[in-house]
mmCIF file of N, CA and C and ligand atoms in Angstrom:
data_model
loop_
_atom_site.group_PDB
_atom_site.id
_atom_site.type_symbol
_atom_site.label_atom_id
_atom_site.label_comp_id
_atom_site.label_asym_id
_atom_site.label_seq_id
_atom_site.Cartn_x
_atom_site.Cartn_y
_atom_site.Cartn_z
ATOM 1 N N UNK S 1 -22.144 224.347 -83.312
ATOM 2 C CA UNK S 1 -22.364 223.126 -82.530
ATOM 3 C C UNK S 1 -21.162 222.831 -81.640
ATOM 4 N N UNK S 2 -19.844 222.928 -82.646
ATOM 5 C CA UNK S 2 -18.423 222.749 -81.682
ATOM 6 C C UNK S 2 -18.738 223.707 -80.471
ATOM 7 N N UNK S 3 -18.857 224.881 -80.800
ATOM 8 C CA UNK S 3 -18.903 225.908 -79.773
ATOM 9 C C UNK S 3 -19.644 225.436 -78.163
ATOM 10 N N UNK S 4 -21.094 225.122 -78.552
ATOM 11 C CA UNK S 4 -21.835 224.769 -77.422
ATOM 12 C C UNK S 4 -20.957 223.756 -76.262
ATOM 13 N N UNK S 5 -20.299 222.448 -77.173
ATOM 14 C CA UNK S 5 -20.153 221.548 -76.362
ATOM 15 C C UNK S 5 -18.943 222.010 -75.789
ATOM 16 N N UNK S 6 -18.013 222.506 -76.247
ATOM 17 C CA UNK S 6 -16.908 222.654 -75.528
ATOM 18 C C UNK S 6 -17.556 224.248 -74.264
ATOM 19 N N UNK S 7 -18.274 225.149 -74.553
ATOM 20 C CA UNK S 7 -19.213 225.586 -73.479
ATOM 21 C C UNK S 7 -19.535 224.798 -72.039
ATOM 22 N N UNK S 8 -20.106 224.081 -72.704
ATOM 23 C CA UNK S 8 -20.633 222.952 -71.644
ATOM 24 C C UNK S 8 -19.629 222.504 -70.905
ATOM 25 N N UNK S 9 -18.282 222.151 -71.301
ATOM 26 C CA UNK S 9 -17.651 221.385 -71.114
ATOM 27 C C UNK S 9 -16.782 222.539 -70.267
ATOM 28 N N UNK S 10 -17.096 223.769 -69.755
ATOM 29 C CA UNK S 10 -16.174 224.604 -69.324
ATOM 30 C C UNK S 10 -16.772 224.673 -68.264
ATOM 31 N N UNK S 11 -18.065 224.495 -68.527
ATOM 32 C CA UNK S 11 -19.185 224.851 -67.336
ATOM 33 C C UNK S 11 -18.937 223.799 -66.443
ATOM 34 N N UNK S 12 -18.750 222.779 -67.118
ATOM 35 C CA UNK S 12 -19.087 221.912 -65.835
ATOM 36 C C UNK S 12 -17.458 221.742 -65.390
ATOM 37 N N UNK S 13 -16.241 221.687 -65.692
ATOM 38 C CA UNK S 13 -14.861 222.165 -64.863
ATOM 39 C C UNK S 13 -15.413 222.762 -64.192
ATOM 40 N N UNK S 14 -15.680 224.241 -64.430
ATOM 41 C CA UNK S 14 -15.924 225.215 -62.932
ATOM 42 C C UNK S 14 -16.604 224.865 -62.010
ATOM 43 N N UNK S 15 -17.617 224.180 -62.088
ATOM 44 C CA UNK S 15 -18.592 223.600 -61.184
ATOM 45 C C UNK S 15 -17.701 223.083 -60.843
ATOM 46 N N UNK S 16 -17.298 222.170 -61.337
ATOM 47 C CA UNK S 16 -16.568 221.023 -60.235
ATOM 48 C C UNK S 16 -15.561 221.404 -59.157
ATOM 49 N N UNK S 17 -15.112 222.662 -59.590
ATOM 50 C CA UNK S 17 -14.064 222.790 -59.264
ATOM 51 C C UNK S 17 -14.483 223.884 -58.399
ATOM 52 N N UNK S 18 -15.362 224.596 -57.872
ATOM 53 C CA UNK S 18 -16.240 225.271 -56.927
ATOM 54 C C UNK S 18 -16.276 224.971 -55.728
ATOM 55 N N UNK S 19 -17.380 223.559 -56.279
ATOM 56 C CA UNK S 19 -18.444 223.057 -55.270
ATOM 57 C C UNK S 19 -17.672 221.546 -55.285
ATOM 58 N N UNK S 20 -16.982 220.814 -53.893
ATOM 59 C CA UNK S 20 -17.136 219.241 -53.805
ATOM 60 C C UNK S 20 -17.444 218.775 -53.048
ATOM 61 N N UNK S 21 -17.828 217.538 -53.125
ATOM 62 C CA UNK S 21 -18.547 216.903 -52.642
ATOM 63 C C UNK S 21 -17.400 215.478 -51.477
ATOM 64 N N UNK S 22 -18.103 215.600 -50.057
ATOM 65 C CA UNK S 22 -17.066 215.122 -49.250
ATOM 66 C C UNK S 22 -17.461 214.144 -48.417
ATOM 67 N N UNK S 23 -16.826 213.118 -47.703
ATOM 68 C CA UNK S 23 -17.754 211.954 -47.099
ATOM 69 C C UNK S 23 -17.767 211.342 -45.559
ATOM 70 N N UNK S 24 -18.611 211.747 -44.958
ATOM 71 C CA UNK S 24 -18.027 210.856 -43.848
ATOM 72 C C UNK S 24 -19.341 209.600 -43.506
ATOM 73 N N UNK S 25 -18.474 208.541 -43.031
ATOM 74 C CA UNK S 25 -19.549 207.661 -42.567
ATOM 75 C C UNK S 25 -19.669 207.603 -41.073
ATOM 76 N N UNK S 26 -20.463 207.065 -40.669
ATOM 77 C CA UNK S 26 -21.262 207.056 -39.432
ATOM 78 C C UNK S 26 -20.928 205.387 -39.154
ATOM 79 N N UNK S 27 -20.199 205.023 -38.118
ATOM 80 C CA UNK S 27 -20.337 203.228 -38.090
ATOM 81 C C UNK S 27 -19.627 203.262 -36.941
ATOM 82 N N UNK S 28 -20.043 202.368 -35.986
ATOM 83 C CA UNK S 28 -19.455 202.097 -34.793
ATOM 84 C C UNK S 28 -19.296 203.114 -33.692
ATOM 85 N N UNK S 29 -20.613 204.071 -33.755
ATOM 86 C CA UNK S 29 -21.096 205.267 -32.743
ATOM 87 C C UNK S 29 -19.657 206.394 -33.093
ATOM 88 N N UNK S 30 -19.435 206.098 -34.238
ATOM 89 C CA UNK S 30 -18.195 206.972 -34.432
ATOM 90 C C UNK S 30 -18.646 208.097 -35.935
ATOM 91 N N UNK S 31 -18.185 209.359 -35.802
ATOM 92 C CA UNK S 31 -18.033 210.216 -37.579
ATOM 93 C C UNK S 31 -16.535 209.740 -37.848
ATOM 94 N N UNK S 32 -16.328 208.949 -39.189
ATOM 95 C CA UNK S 32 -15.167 208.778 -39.566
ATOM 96 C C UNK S 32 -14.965 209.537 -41.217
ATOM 97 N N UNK S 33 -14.126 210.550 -41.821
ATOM 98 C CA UNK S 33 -13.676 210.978 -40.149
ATOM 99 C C UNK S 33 -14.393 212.528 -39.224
ATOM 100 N N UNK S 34 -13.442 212.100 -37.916
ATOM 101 C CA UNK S 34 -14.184 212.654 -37.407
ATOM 102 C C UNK S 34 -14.112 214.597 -37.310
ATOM 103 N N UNK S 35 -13.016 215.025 -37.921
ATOM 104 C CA UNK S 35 -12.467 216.664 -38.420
ATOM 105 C C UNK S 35 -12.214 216.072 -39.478
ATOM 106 N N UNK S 36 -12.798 217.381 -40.303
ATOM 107 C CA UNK S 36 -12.555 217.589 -41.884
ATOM 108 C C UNK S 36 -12.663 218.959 -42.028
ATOM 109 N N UNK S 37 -11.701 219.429 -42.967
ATOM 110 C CA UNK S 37 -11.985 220.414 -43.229
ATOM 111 C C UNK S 37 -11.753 220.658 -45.271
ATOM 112 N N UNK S 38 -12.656 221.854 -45.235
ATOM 113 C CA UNK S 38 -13.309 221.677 -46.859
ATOM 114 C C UNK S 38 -13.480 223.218 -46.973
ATOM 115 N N UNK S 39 -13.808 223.550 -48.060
ATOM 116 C CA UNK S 39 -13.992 224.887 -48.979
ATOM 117 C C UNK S 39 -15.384 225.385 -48.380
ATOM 118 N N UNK S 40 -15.639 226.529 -48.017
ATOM 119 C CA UNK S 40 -17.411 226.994 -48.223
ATOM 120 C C UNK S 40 -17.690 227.035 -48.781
ATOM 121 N N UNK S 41 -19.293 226.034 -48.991
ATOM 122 C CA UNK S 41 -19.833 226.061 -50.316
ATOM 123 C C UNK S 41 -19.628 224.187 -50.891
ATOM 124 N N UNK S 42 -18.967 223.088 -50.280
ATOM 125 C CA UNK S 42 -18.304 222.639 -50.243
ATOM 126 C C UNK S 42 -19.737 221.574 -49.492
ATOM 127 N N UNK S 43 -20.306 220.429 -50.549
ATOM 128 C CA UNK S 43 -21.074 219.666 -49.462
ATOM 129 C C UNK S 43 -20.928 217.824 -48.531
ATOM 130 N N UNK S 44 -21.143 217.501 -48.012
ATOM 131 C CA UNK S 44 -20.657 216.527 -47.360
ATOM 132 C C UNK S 44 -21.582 215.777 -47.340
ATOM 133 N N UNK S 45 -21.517 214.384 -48.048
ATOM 134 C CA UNK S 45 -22.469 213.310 -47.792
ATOM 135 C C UNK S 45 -22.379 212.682 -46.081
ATOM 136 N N UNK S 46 -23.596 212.616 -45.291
ATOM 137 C CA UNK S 46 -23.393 211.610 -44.354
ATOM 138 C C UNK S 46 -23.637 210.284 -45.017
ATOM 139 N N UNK S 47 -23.263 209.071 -43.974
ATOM 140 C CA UNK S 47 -24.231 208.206 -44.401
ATOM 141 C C UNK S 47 -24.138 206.996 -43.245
ATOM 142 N N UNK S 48 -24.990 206.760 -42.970
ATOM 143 C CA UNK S 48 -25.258 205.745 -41.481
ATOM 144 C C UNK S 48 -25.070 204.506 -41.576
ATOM 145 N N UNK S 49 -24.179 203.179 -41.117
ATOM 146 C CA UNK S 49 -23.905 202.230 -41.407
ATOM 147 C C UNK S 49 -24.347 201.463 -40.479
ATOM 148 N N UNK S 50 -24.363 202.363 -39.242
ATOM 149 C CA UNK S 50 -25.328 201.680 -38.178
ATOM 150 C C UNK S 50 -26.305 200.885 -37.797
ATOM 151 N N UNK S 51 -26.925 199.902 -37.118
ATOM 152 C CA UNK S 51 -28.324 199.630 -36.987
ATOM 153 C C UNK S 51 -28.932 201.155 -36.133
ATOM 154 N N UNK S 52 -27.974 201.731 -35.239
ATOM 155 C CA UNK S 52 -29.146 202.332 -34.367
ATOM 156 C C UNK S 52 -28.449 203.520 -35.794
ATOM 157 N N UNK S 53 -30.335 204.546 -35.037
ATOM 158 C CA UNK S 53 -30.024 205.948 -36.050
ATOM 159 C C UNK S 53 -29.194 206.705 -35.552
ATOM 160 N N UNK S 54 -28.750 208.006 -36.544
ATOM 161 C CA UNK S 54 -28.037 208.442 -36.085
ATOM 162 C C UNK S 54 -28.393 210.097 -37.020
ATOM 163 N N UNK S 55 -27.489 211.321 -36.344
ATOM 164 C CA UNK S 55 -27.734 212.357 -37.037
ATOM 165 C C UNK S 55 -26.635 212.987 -37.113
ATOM 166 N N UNK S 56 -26.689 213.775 -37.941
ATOM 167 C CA UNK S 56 -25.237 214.782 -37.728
ATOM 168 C C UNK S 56 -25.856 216.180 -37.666
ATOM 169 N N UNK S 57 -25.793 217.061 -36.494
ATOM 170 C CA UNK S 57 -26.443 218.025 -36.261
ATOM 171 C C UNK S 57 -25.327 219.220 -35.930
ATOM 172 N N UNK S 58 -25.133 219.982 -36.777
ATOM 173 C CA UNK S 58 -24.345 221.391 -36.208
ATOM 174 C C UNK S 58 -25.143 221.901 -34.914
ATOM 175 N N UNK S 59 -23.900 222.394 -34.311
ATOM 176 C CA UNK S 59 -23.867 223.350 -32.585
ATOM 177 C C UNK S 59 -25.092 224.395 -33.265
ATOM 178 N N UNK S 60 -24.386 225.120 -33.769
ATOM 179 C CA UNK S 60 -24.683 226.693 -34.302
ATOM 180 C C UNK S 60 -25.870 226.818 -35.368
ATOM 181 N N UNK S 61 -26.020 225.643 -35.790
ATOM 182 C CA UNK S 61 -27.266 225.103 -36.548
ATOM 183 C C UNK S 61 -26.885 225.346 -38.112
ATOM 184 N N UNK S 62 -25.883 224.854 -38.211
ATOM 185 C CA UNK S 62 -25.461 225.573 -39.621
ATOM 186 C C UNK S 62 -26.009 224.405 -40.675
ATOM 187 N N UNK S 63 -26.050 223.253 -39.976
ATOM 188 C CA UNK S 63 -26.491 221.882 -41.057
ATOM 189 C C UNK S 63 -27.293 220.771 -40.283
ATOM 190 N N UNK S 64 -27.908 220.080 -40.756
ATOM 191 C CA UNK S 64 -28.576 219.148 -39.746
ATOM 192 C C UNK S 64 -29.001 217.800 -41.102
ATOM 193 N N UNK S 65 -28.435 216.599 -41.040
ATOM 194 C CA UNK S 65 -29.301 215.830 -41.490
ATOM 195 C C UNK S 65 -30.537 215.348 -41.554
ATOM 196 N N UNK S 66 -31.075 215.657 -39.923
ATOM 197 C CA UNK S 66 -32.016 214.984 -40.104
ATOM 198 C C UNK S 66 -31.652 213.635 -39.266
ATOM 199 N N UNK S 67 -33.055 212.894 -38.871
ATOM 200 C CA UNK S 67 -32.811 211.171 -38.919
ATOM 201 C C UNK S 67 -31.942 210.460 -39.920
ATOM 202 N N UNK S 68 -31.246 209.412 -39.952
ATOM 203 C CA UNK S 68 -30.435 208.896 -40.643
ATOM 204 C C UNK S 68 -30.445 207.246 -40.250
ATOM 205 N N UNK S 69 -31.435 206.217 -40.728
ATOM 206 C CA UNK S 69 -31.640 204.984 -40.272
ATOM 207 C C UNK S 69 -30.416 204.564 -41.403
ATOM 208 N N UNK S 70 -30.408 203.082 -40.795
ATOM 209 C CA UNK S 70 -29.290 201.898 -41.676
ATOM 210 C C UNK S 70 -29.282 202.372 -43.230
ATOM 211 N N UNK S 71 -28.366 202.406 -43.684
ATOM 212 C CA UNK S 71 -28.055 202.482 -44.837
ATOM 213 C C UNK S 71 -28.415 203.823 -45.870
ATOM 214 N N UNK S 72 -28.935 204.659 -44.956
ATOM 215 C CA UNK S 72 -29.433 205.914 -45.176
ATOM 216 C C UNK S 72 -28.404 207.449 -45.154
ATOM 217 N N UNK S 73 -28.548 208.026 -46.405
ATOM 218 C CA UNK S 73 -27.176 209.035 -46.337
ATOM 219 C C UNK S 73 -28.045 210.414 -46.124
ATOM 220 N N UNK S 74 -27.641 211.435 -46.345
ATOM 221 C CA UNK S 74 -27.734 212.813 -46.281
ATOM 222 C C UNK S 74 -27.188 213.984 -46.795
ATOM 223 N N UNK S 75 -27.106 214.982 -47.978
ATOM 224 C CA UNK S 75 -26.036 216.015 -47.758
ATOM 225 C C UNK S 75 -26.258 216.589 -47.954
ATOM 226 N N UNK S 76 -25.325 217.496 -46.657
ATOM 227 C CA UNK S 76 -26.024 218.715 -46.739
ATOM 228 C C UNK S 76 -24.638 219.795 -46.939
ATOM 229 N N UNK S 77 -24.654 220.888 -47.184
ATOM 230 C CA UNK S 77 -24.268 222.373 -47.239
ATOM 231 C C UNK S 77 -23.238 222.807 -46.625
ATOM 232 N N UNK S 78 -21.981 223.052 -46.674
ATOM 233 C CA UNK S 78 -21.027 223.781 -45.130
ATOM 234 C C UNK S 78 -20.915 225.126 -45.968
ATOM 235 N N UNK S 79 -21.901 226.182 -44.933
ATOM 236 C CA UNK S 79 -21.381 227.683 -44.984
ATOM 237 C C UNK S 79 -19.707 227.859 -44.246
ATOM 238 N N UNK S 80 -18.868 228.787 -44.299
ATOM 239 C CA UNK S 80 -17.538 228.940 -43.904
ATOM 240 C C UNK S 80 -17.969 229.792 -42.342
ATOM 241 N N UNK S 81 -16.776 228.562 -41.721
ATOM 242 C CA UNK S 81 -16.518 228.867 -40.392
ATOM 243 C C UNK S 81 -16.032 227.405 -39.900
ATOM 244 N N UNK S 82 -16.559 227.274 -38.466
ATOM 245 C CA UNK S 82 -16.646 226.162 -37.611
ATOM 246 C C UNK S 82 -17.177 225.918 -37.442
ATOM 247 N N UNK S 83 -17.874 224.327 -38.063
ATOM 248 C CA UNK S 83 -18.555 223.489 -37.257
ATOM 249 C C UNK S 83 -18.971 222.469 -36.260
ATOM 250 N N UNK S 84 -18.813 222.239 -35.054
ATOM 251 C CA UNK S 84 -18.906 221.295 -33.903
ATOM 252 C C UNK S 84 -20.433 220.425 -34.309
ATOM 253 N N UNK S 85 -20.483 219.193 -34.530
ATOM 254 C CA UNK S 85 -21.357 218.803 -34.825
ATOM 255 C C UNK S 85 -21.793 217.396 -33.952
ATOM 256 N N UNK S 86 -22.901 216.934 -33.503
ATOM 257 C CA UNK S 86 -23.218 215.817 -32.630
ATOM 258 C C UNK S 86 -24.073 215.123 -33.621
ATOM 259 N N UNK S 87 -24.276 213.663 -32.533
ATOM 260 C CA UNK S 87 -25.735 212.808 -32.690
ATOM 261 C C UNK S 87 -27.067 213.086 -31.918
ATOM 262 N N UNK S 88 -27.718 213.964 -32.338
ATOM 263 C CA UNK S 88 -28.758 214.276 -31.268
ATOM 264 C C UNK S 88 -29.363 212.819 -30.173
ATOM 265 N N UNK S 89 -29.216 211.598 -30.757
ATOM 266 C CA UNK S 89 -29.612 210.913 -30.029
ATOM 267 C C UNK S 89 -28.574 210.145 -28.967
ATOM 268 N N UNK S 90 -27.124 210.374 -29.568
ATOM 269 C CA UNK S 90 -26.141 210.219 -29.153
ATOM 270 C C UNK S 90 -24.973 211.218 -28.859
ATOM 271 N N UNK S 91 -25.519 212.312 -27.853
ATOM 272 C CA UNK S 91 -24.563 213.209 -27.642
ATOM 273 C C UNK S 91 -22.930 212.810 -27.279
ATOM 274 N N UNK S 92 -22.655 212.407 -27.316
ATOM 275 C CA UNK S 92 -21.028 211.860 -27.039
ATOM 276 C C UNK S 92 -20.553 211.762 -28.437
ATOM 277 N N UNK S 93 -21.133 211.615 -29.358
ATOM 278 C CA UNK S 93 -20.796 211.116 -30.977
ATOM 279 C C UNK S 93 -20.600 212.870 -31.332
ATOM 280 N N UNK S 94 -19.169 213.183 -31.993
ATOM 281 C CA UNK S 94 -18.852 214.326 -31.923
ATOM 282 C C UNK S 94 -17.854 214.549 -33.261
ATOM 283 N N UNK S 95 -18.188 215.536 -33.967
ATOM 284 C CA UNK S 95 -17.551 215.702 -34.999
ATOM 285 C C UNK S 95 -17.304 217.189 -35.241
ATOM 286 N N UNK S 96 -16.132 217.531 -36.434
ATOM 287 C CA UNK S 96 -16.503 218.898 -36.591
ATOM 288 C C UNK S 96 -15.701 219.273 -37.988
ATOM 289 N N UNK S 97 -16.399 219.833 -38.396
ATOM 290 C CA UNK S 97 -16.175 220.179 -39.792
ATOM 291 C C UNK S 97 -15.456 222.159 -40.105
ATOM 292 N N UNK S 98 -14.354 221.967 -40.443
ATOM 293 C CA UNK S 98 -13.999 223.236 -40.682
ATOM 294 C C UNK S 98 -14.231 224.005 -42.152
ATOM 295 N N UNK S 99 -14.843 225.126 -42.518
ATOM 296 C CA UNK S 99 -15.059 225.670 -43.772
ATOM 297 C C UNK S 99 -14.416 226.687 -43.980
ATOM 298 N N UNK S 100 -13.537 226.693 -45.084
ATOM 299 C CA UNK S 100 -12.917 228.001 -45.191
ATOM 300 C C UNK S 100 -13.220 228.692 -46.838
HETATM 301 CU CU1 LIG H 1 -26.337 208.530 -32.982
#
């Protein structure tokens, strides 16, 4: 029984310590913030604070939220490289996420 839990308990260190989890918000037609850079493999909550919607869409198509109304989050995935990322509805809204 000892055995299992301390198992478990190894499993989930490594996980954690893999894969984390990273944040940017969306508020005031702005990604704050707006460069980050993180691990591949490595996922990033959006989340929209906005009234108007908003998206976070990779150049290269590597991630895409999706629509993102008020109070509405998203997360998604960073494969390793560079990501340049917009607001499809607000191209000027510009972010970019580095994966290594
Ligand atoms: Cu937008």
């Amino acid at each position: 029984m000892r055995r299992i839990v301390i198992a478990a308990l190894l499993a989930f260190a490594a996980s954690s310590a893999i894969a984390a989890d990273h944040a940017v918000e969306i508020k005031g037609m702005k990604f704050t913030p707006a460069s980050l850079s993180v691990a591949a493999g490595d996922s990033i909550t959006f989340t929209n604070m906005d009234a108007a919607p908003h998206t976070a869409t990779a150049e290269g198509g590597g991630f895409d939220t999706g629509r993102l109304n008020k109070g509405e989050s998203a997360t998604v995935t960073v494969a390793a490289g560079e990501h340049a990322y917009k607001c499809v509805f607000h191209p000027s809204m510009r972010g970019s996420v580095t994966a290594e």
